[in-house]
Amino acid sequence: MHVAPVGGTAVQDHVALAEIELCGELIIAASTAREERLSLESIDEVLRVAEERDAEERDAVGE
C-alpha cells in the first residue's frame, strides 16, 4: 500500500479547483432560489456561460 507523504507535496489541480468553485456557486444559487428549481438561464448565469462563449469568440477572431 502506498501512502502519500505528509507535508508540502500536495499537487494542486487548477481545473478541479475551478469545478469545485462552480459547484459551490451552483449550490448557493439553488439554496437561495425563490423557485423550486433553477432555470436553465439561471444556471448559465451562475456558470458564466455567456462570458466564456464571448471569450472564445474573441479568441477565434483574434481580438
Coordinates of C-alpha atoms in Angstrom, one line a residue:
M1 CA 0.0 0.0 0.0
H2 CA 1.3 3.4 -1.0
V3 CA 0.6 6.4 1.3
A4 CA 1.2 10.0 0.2
P5 CA 3.8 11.7 2.2
V6 CA 2.8 14.3 4.7
G7 CA 3.9 17.9 4.1
G8 CA 4.3 20.3 1.2
T9 CA 4.0 17.7 -1.6
A10 CA 0.3 18.3 -2.5
V11 CA -0.3 18.9 -6.2
Q12 CA -3.0 21.5 -7.0
D13 CA -5.3 20.6 -9.8
H14 CA -6.5 24.1 -11.0
V15 CA -9.2 22.6 -13.2
A16 CA -10.6 20.6 -10.3
L17 CA -10.5 23.6 -8.0
A18 CA -12.4 25.7 -10.6
E19 CA -15.0 22.9 -10.9
I20 CA -15.4 22.8 -7.1
E21 CA -15.8 26.6 -7.0
L22 CA -18.5 26.5 -9.7
C23 CA -20.3 23.6 -7.9
G24 CA -20.3 25.7 -4.8
E25 CA -21.7 28.7 -6.6
L26 CA -24.5 26.5 -8.0
I27 CA -25.3 25.1 -4.6
I28 CA -25.5 28.7 -3.2
A29 CA -27.7 29.8 -6.1
A30 CA -30.0 26.8 -5.7
S31 CA -30.3 27.3 -1.9
T32 CA -31.3 30.9 -2.4
A33 CA -33.6 30.4 -5.4
R34 CA -37.2 31.7 -5.0
E35 CA -38.4 28.9 -7.2
E36 CA -38.2 25.2 -6.6
R37 CA -35.6 24.7 -9.4
L38 CA -33.1 27.0 -11.1
S39 CA -34.0 27.8 -14.7
L40 CA -31.5 26.9 -17.4
E41 CA -30.9 30.6 -17.8
S42 CA -30.1 31.0 -14.1
I43 CA -27.7 28.0 -14.3
D44 CA -25.9 29.5 -17.3
E45 CA -25.6 32.8 -15.5
V46 CA -24.1 31.2 -12.4
L47 CA -21.7 29.2 -14.6
R48 CA -20.9 32.3 -16.6
V49 CA -21.6 30.5 -19.9
A50 CA -22.2 33.7 -21.9
E51 CA -18.9 35.2 -20.7
E52 CA -17.0 32.0 -21.7
R53 CA -18.7 31.9 -25.1
D54 CA -17.8 35.6 -25.7
A55 CA -14.2 35.0 -24.7
E56 CA -14.0 32.0 -27.1
E57 CA -15.5 34.1 -29.9
R58 CA -12.9 36.9 -29.3
D59 CA -10.1 34.3 -29.3
A60 CA -11.4 32.9 -32.6
V61 CA -11.5 36.3 -34.2
G62 CA -8.1 37.2 -32.8
E63 CA -9.0 40.2 -30.7

